[in-house]
CSV table of C-alpha atoms and ligand atoms in Angstrom, one decimal:
chain,number,residue,atom,x,y,z
A,1,MET,CA,7.3,6.9,18.4
A,2,LYS,CA,10.0,9.8,17.5
A,3,LYS,CA,10.0,10.8,13.7
A,4,THR,CA,13.5,13.0,12.9
A,5,ALA,CA,13.5,14.6,9.3
A,6,THR,CA,16.7,15.1,7.4
A,7,ARG,CA,17.9,16.0,3.4
A,8,LEU,CA,19.1,13.9,1.2
A,9,ALA,CA,22.9,15.2,-0.5
A,10,ASP,CA,20.4,15.7,-4.3
A,11,GLY,CA,17.5,17.6,-1.5
A,12,ARG,CA,15.3,14.9,-1.8
A,13,GLU,CA,13.7,15.2,2.2
A,14,LEU,CA,14.4,11.8,4.2
A,15,ILE,CA,12.5,10.8,8.1
A,16,TYR,CA,13.5,8.5,10.4
A,17,TYR,CA,10.1,6.8,12.2
A,18,ASP,CA,11.8,5.6,15.2
A,19,ALA,CA,10.6,3.1,17.8
A,20,ARG,CA,12.4,4.6,21.0
A,21,ASP,CA,12.0,8.2,21.6
A,22,ASP,CA,16.2,8.2,22.8
A,23,ALA,CA,16.9,7.9,19.6
A,24,VAL,CA,19.5,10.5,17.7
A,25,ARG,CA,19.8,10.7,14.4
A,26,ASP,CA,22.4,12.6,12.7
A,27,ALA,CA,23.7,10.8,10.5
A,28,VAL,CA,24.7,13.3,7.1
A,29,ASP,CA,24.6,11.9,2.8
A,30,GLN,CA,27.8,11.3,1.6
A,31,ARG,CA,27.1,10.3,-1.4
A,32,PRO,CA,27.6,13.4,-4.6
A,33,LEU,CA,24.1,13.3,-6.1
A,34,ASP,CA,23.1,15.8,-8.5
A,35,PRO,CA,20.2,17.3,-8.3
A,36,ILE,CA,17.3,15.2,-10.0
A,37,ALA,CA,15.8,15.5,-13.0
A,38,THR,CA,12.1,14.9,-12.9
A,39,ARG,CA,10.1,15.4,-16.1
A,40,SER,CA,7.6,13.8,-15.1
A,41,GLU,CA,4.1,14.8,-17.3
A,42,ILE,CA,0.8,13.7,-16.5
A,43,ARG,CA,-1.9,13.3,-20.3
A,44,HIS,CA,-5.5,13.6,-20.1
A,45,ASP,CA,-7.1,10.5,-22.2
A,46,ARG,CA,-9.9,12.4,-24.2
A,47,LEU,CA,-11.2,9.8,-24.7
A,48,LEU,CA,-11.6,7.5,-21.8
A,49,GLY,CA,-11.5,10.7,-19.8
A,50,ASP,CA,-8.4,9.1,-17.3
A,51,ARG,CA,-4.3,10.4,-17.3
A,52,VAL,CA,-1.6,8.5,-17.8
A,53,ALA,CA,2.4,9.8,-16.0
A,54,ILE,CA,4.5,9.5,-18.6
A,55,ALA,CA,8.3,8.9,-16.8
A,56,SER,CA,10.2,8.5,-19.2
A,57,HIS,CA,13.4,9.5,-16.5
A,58,ARG,CA,12.1,6.1,-15.0
A,59,GLN,CA,13.9,3.8,-17.4
A,60,ALA,CA,16.7,4.1,-16.1
A,61,ARG,CA,16.2,3.2,-13.1
A,62,THR,CA,17.7,0.5,-10.1
A,63,TYR,CA,17.0,-2.9,-11.3
A,64,HIS,CA,17.5,-6.3,-8.9
A,65,PRO,CA,21.2,-4.8,-7.9
A,66,PRO,CA,22.3,-7.8,-5.9
A,67,ALA,CA,22.1,-8.0,-2.5
A,68,ASP,CA,25.2,-6.8,-1.8
A,69,GLU,CA,24.2,-3.1,-3.0
A,70,CYS,CA,20.7,-2.8,-1.8
A,71,PRO,CA,20.2,1.1,-2.3
A,72,LEU,CA,17.5,0.1,0.2
A,73,CYS,CA,20.1,-1.5,3.2
A,74,PRO,CA,21.6,0.8,6.1
A,75,SER,CA,25.1,3.0,5.3
A,76,ARG,CA,28.1,1.8,5.3
A,77,GLU,CA,31.6,1.9,5.9
A,78,GLY,CA,32.7,2.0,1.8
A,79,ARG,CA,28.4,1.9,1.2
A,80,HIS,CA,26.5,4.2,0.8
A,81,SER,CA,22.9,4.0,0.0
A,82,GLU,CA,20.1,6.3,0.6
A,83,ILE,CA,19.4,5.7,3.8
A,84,PRO,CA,22.8,8.0,5.3
A,85,ALA,CA,22.2,5.7,9.0
A,86,SER,CA,23.9,2.4,10.1
A,87,ASP,CA,20.5,1.3,11.4
A,88,TYR,CA,17.2,2.3,11.5
A,89,ASP,CA,13.5,1.4,12.6
A,90,VAL,CA,11.7,3.2,9.8
A,91,VAL,CA,12.5,5.1,6.7
A,92,VAL,CA,10.7,7.0,4.4
A,93,PHE,CA,12.4,8.9,1.2
A,94,GLU,CA,11.3,11.2,-1.4
A,95,ASN,CA,12.0,8.5,-4.3
A,96,ARG,CA,14.4,9.1,-6.5
A,97,PHE,CA,12.8,7.7,-9.5
A,98,PRO,CA,9.0,9.3,-8.8
A,99,SER,CA,6.2,8.5,-11.6
A,100,LEU,CA,4.7,12.1,-9.8
A,101,ALA,CA,7.0,14.6,-9.0
A,102,GLY,CA,6.5,18.8,-8.4
A,103,ASP,CA,3.3,20.1,-9.8
A,104,SER,CA,2.8,16.2,-10.7
A,105,GLY,CA,1.6,15.1,-6.7
A,106,ARG,CA,4.9,12.6,-5.1
A,107,CYS,CA,6.6,9.6,-4.9
A,108,GLU,CA,7.3,8.4,-1.6
A,109,VAL,CA,9.8,5.0,-0.6
A,110,VAL,CA,8.2,3.1,3.1
A,111,CYS,CA,10.7,1.2,3.8
A,112,PHE,CA,9.4,-1.6,7.1
A,113,THR,CA,12.9,-2.9,8.7
A,114,SER,CA,16.4,-2.3,7.7
A,115,ASP,CA,16.8,-6.6,7.4
A,116,HIS,CA,17.2,-6.6,3.2
A,117,ALA,CA,15.9,-10.2,3.7
A,118,ALA,CA,12.3,-9.6,5.5
A,119,SER,CA,8.8,-9.3,4.5
A,120,PHE,CA,6.8,-8.1,6.4
A,121,ALA,CA,5.5,-11.2,7.8
A,122,ASP,CA,8.4,-11.2,9.1
A,123,LEU,CA,8.1,-8.4,11.5
A,124,ASP,CA,6.1,-7.9,15.1
A,125,ALA,CA,3.7,-6.7,15.9
A,126,GLU,CA,5.2,-3.5,16.8
A,127,GLN,CA,7.3,-2.9,15.0
A,128,ALA,CA,4.1,-2.8,13.1
A,129,ALA,CA,2.8,-0.6,14.5
A,130,LEU,CA,5.5,1.5,13.2
A,131,VAL,CA,5.1,1.5,9.6
A,132,LEU,CA,1.0,2.4,10.3
A,133,ASP,CA,2.3,5.4,12.5
A,134,ALA,CA,5.2,6.4,9.4
A,135,TRP,CA,1.6,6.1,6.8
A,136,THR,CA,-0.5,8.0,9.2
A,137,ASP,CA,1.9,10.7,10.3
A,138,ARG,CA,3.2,10.8,5.7
A,139,THR,CA,-1.0,11.0,5.0
A,140,ALA,CA,-1.4,13.7,7.4
A,141,GLU,CA,2.0,15.5,6.3
A,142,LEU,CA,0.8,15.7,2.1
A,143,ALA,CA,-2.8,16.6,3.1
A,144,GLN,CA,0.0,19.5,3.6
A,145,HIS,CA,1.8,20.1,-0.3
A,146,PRO,CA,0.0,22.3,-2.1
A,147,ALA,CA,-0.1,19.8,-5.6
A,148,VAL,CA,-1.6,16.6,-3.3
A,149,GLU,CA,-5.2,15.2,-4.0
A,150,GLN,CA,-5.2,11.7,-2.5
A,151,VAL,CA,-3.3,9.8,-1.2
A,152,PHE,CA,-2.3,6.2,-2.0
A,153,CYS,CA,-0.3,4.2,0.9
A,154,PHE,CA,1.3,0.9,-0.7
A,155,GLU,CA,3.1,-2.2,-1.0
A,156,ASN,CA,3.9,-4.8,-4.0
A,157,ARG,CA,5.5,-7.3,-3.2
A,158,GLY,CA,7.7,-10.3,-5.2
A,159,LYS,CA,8.9,-10.2,-8.3
A,160,GLU,CA,5.8,-10.9,-10.2
A,161,ILE,CA,4.2,-8.4,-9.0
A,162,GLY,CA,7.6,-5.8,-10.7
A,163,VAL,CA,9.0,-5.7,-7.8
A,164,THR,CA,13.1,-4.0,-8.0
A,165,LEU,CA,14.4,-4.3,-5.4
A,166,GLY,CA,14.1,-7.1,-3.4
A,167,HIS,CA,15.0,-5.5,0.4
A,168,PRO,CA,11.0,-4.9,2.6
A,169,HIS,CA,9.7,-1.5,1.2
A,170,GLY,CA,6.5,0.3,0.3
A,171,GLN,CA,5.7,3.2,-2.0
A,172,ILE,CA,3.8,5.7,-1.3
A,173,TYR,CA,1.3,8.1,-3.9
A,174,GLY,CA,-0.1,11.6,-3.6
A,175,TYR,CA,-1.9,11.6,-6.7
A,176,PRO,CA,-2.6,15.7,-8.2
A,177,PHE,CA,-6.6,14.2,-9.1
A,178,VAL,CA,-8.6,11.8,-7.8
A,179,THR,CA,-7.7,8.7,-9.3
A,180,PRO,CA,-10.2,6.6,-11.8
A,181,ARG,CA,-11.5,3.8,-8.9
A,182,THR,CA,-11.2,6.1,-5.7
A,183,GLN,CA,-14.2,7.9,-8.3
A,184,LEU,CA,-16.3,5.4,-9.2
A,185,MET,CA,-16.9,4.8,-5.5
A,186,LEU,CA,-17.9,7.6,-4.8
A,187,ARG,CA,-20.1,7.4,-7.5
A,188,SER,CA,-21.7,4.0,-5.8
A,189,LEU,CA,-21.2,5.6,-2.4
A,190,GLY,CA,-23.9,9.2,-4.5
A,191,GLU,CA,-26.3,6.2,-5.5
A,192,HIS,CA,-26.4,5.1,-3.2
A,193,ARG,CA,-27.2,7.1,-0.4
A,194,GLU,CA,-29.2,8.4,-2.6
A,195,ALA,CA,-32.1,5.2,-3.1
A,196,THR,CA,-31.3,3.9,0.6
A,197,GLY,CA,-30.6,7.3,2.5
A,198,ARG,CA,-27.7,4.9,4.0
A,199,ASN,CA,-23.6,4.8,4.0
A,200,LEU,CA,-23.2,2.3,0.9
A,201,PHE,CA,-19.1,1.0,2.9
A,202,ASP,CA,-21.4,0.6,6.6
A,203,ASP,CA,-24.1,-1.9,4.4
A,204,VAL,CA,-21.4,-3.6,2.5
A,205,VAL,CA,-19.8,-4.2,5.3
A,206,ALA,CA,-23.2,-5.2,7.3
A,207,ASP,CA,-23.9,-7.7,4.5
A,208,GLU,CA,-21.1,-9.7,4.6
A,209,LEU,CA,-20.6,-10.2,8.8
A,210,ALA,CA,-24.9,-10.8,9.0
A,211,ASP,CA,-23.5,-13.9,5.5
A,212,GLY,CA,-20.6,-15.1,7.2
A,213,ARG,CA,-19.4,-17.3,3.9
A,214,ARG,CA,-16.8,-14.7,3.2
A,215,VAL,CA,-15.7,-13.1,6.5
A,216,VAL,CA,-12.1,-14.3,7.0
A,217,LEU,CA,-11.0,-12.7,10.0
A,218,ASP,CA,-13.7,-10.9,12.5
A,219,GLY,CA,-11.5,-8.8,15.6
A,220,GLU,CA,-12.7,-6.3,17.5
A,221,HIS,CA,-11.8,-2.7,15.4
A,222,TRP,CA,-11.6,-5.1,12.3
A,223,VAL,CA,-13.6,-7.5,9.6
A,224,ALA,CA,-11.3,-9.1,6.5
A,225,PHE,CA,-14.1,-10.0,4.0
A,226,VAL,CA,-13.5,-11.9,0.3
A,227,PRO,CA,-15.5,-9.2,-1.7
A,228,TYR,CA,-18.3,-10.7,-3.2
A,229,ALA,CA,-17.0,-9.9,-7.1
A,230,ALA,CA,-13.2,-9.9,-6.3
A,231,HIS,CA,-12.0,-10.0,-9.1
A,232,TRP,CA,-8.6,-11.8,-8.6
A,233,PRO,CA,-7.9,-15.3,-7.1
A,234,TYR,CA,-7.8,-14.1,-3.3
A,235,GLU,CA,-8.5,-11.2,-2.9
A,236,VAL,CA,-9.0,-9.5,0.4
A,237,HIS,CA,-10.4,-6.7,2.5
A,238,LEU,CA,-10.0,-5.4,5.9
A,239,TYR,CA,-12.1,-2.0,6.5
A,240,PRO,CA,-12.0,-1.2,10.5
A,241,LYS,CA,-15.2,-1.3,12.2
A,242,ARG,CA,-16.2,2.4,13.1
A,243,ARG,CA,-16.0,4.3,9.2
A,244,VAL,CA,-13.0,6.3,9.3
A,245,PRO,CA,-12.3,8.7,5.9
A,246,ASP,CA,-8.1,8.0,6.4
A,247,LEU,CA,-5.7,6.4,8.3
A,248,PRO,CA,-4.9,9.7,10.4
A,249,ALA,CA,-9.3,8.8,11.5
A,250,LEU,CA,-8.4,6.1,13.6
A,251,ASP,CA,-9.0,5.4,16.8
A,252,GLU,CA,-6.3,4.5,18.9
A,253,ALA,CA,-8.1,0.4,19.7
A,254,ALA,CA,-8.3,0.5,15.8
A,255,ARG,CA,-4.9,1.2,15.6
A,256,THR,CA,-3.9,-1.4,18.6
A,257,GLU,CA,-5.5,-4.1,17.3
A,258,PHE,CA,-4.6,-3.3,12.7
A,259,PRO,CA,-0.4,-4.8,13.4
A,260,GLN,CA,-2.5,-8.6,14.2
A,261,MET,CA,-5.4,-8.5,11.8
A,262,TYR,CA,-2.4,-7.5,8.9
A,263,LEU,CA,-0.1,-9.5,10.1
A,264,GLU,CA,-2.0,-12.9,10.4
A,265,LEU,CA,-3.8,-11.7,6.6
A,266,LEU,CA,-0.3,-11.6,5.5
A,267,LYS,CA,1.1,-15.1,7.0
A,268,ARG,CA,-2.2,-16.8,5.8
A,269,PHE,CA,-1.4,-15.5,2.2
A,270,ASP,CA,1.8,-16.7,2.2
A,271,ARG,CA,0.3,-20.1,3.4
A,272,ILE,CA,-3.0,-20.3,0.4
A,273,PHE,CA,-0.9,-22.7,-2.0
A,274,GLY,CA,0.9,-25.3,0.5
A,275,GLU,CA,4.1,-25.5,1.9
A,276,GLY,CA,7.2,-25.3,-0.9
A,277,GLU,CA,5.8,-23.0,-3.0
A,278,PRO,CA,7.3,-19.3,-3.5
A,279,PRO,CA,5.4,-16.8,-1.0
A,280,THR,CA,3.3,-15.4,-2.6
A,281,PRO,CA,3.6,-12.6,-4.5
A,282,TYR,CA,0.6,-10.1,-3.4
A,283,ILE,CA,-0.6,-6.2,-4.1
A,284,SER,CA,-1.6,-4.4,-0.5
A,285,ALA,CA,-3.7,-1.0,-1.2
A,286,TRP,CA,-4.3,1.7,1.5
A,287,HIS,CA,-7.7,3.4,-0.3
A,288,GLN,CA,-9.0,6.8,2.1
A,289,ALA,CA,-10.9,9.4,1.2
A,290,PRO,CA,-8.8,12.6,-0.9
A,291,TYR,CA,-8.4,15.3,0.4
A,292,ARG,CA,-10.6,18.0,-1.0
A,293,LEU,CA,-14.1,16.3,-1.1
A,294,THR,CA,-17.0,17.4,0.7
A,295,ASP,CA,-18.4,14.6,1.9
A,296,ARG,CA,-15.0,13.3,2.7
A,297,GLY,CA,-16.8,11.7,6.0
A,298,GLU,CA,-19.1,9.3,4.3
A,299,PHE,CA,-15.7,7.7,3.1
A,300,ALA,CA,-15.1,4.4,4.4
A,301,LEU,CA,-10.6,4.1,5.1
A,302,HIS,CA,-10.0,0.1,4.3
A,303,LEU,CA,-7.0,-2.3,2.6
A,304,GLU,CA,-7.6,-4.2,-0.5
A,305,LEU,CA,-4.5,-7.4,-0.4
A,306,PHE,CA,-4.6,-9.5,-3.2
A,307,THR,CA,-2.3,-12.0,-5.0
A,308,ILE,CA,-2.5,-12.2,-9.3
A,309,ARG,CA,-1.4,-16.3,-8.7
A,310,ARG,CA,-4.2,-17.9,-9.0
A,311,THR,CA,-2.4,-21.7,-8.4
A,312,SER,CA,1.3,-22.0,-8.1
A,313,GLY,CA,3.0,-21.4,-10.2
A,314,LYS,CA,0.2,-20.0,-12.5
A,315,LEU,CA,0.0,-16.7,-12.2
A,316,LYS,CA,-3.1,-14.9,-13.2
A,317,PHE,CA,-2.1,-12.0,-15.9
A,318,LEU,CA,-4.4,-9.0,-17.6
A,319,ALA,CA,-5.4,-10.8,-20.9
A,320,GLY,CA,-7.5,-9.0,-23.4
A,321,SER,CA,-11.0,-8.8,-21.4
A,322,GLU,CA,-9.0,-6.8,-18.6
A,323,SER,CA,-7.2,-5.4,-20.3
A,324,GLY,CA,-9.0,-5.0,-22.6
A,325,MET,CA,-12.3,-4.3,-21.6
A,326,ASN,CA,-12.1,-4.2,-18.1
A,327,VAL,CA,-13.7,-7.5,-17.9
A,328,PHE,CA,-12.0,-9.0,-14.8
A,329,ILE,CA,-12.7,-13.0,-15.7
A,330,ASN,CA,-12.0,-14.6,-12.2
A,331,ASP,CA,-10.8,-18.7,-12.0
A,332,VAL,CA,-11.3,-19.1,-7.1
A,333,PRO,CA,-14.9,-18.5,-6.2
A,334,PRO,CA,-15.2,-15.6,-3.8
A,335,GLU,CA,-16.0,-18.2,-1.0
A,336,ALA,CA,-13.4,-21.0,-1.7
A,337,ALA,CA,-11.1,-18.6,-1.6
A,338,ALA,CA,-12.3,-17.6,2.4
A,339,GLU,CA,-12.8,-21.3,3.3
A,340,ARG,CA,-9.0,-21.8,1.9
A,341,LEU,CA,-8.3,-18.5,3.3
A,342,ARG,CA,-9.6,-20.3,7.4
A,343,GLU,CA,-8.0,-23.3,6.6
A,344,VAL,CA,-4.3,-21.1,6.3
A,345,ALA,CA,-5.3,-20.3,9.4
A,346,SER,CA,-1.8,-19.8,12.4
A,347,LYS,CA,-2.2,-22.0,15.6
B,1,LIG,ZN1,18.4,-4.0,1.2
């Protein structure tokens, strides 16, 4: 993998990740861009104890542009996009419309491929491995950013999730605090350690493997299962079998096996609702240990993949119980979801 860092016309950072070590990335951003003025502000909710990012400048962001004006496609003569090069493998750059910026963290965009019409599931193993390299590198790099406490690599796929650009891409958020969901996991982790002397993540993975009913994929270095108390209609958690706190800590064997496992899961997601159905909207979310945690080795890196579609043509909305009270109601039993995800395995 070859990494080349450069700057866009407004000063934002852009990094190419190339499979070929001899790739040359010297194209210059030719757009007359004003420096970015972001007014993102983190407000603390005194009742709930959580935080909200107020980012009014995002209202002006690019919204469903026509394919020939896609800002994530490579640049070509007469049409300059966010990526100055005329082609690329994987590219990461600072979001022009960040929810978090400056003292409030960092937002980056990851373009998985220069092919506008592809999706992550269409990538080959080598391309997916390059995306894994980029996620890993960004996680290691953002550890040096003074405002960033926790890094979140994720992909929103599909209009139904609110994706405003069709080009296959994901995002990386560097939060200036430990997120509420991670705090909940850390609390459970501490309580379990106190009560049993064991690691909760290890026990969850071992219990799922022993039970087997919710296991979807069992590889040599990774296991994927529908969690016992799945919140979403179809939800899969993918864990490396050797517990590590974050992506940079993955060993070579796990890194090598990851693409085939993840690509297979994504392909199965697109088959859940049968032939002729539009691609399954999904959210794919990496959970990693916050940087400044004393016993961060206790945390288990894992990926949570889920869809908000519950049946053909119908979405699961976060309605009164979920939005009002944080109580999820899931119509699809996790064992049935796992059964379906095994049925649609690649032949
Ligand atoms: Zn595009």
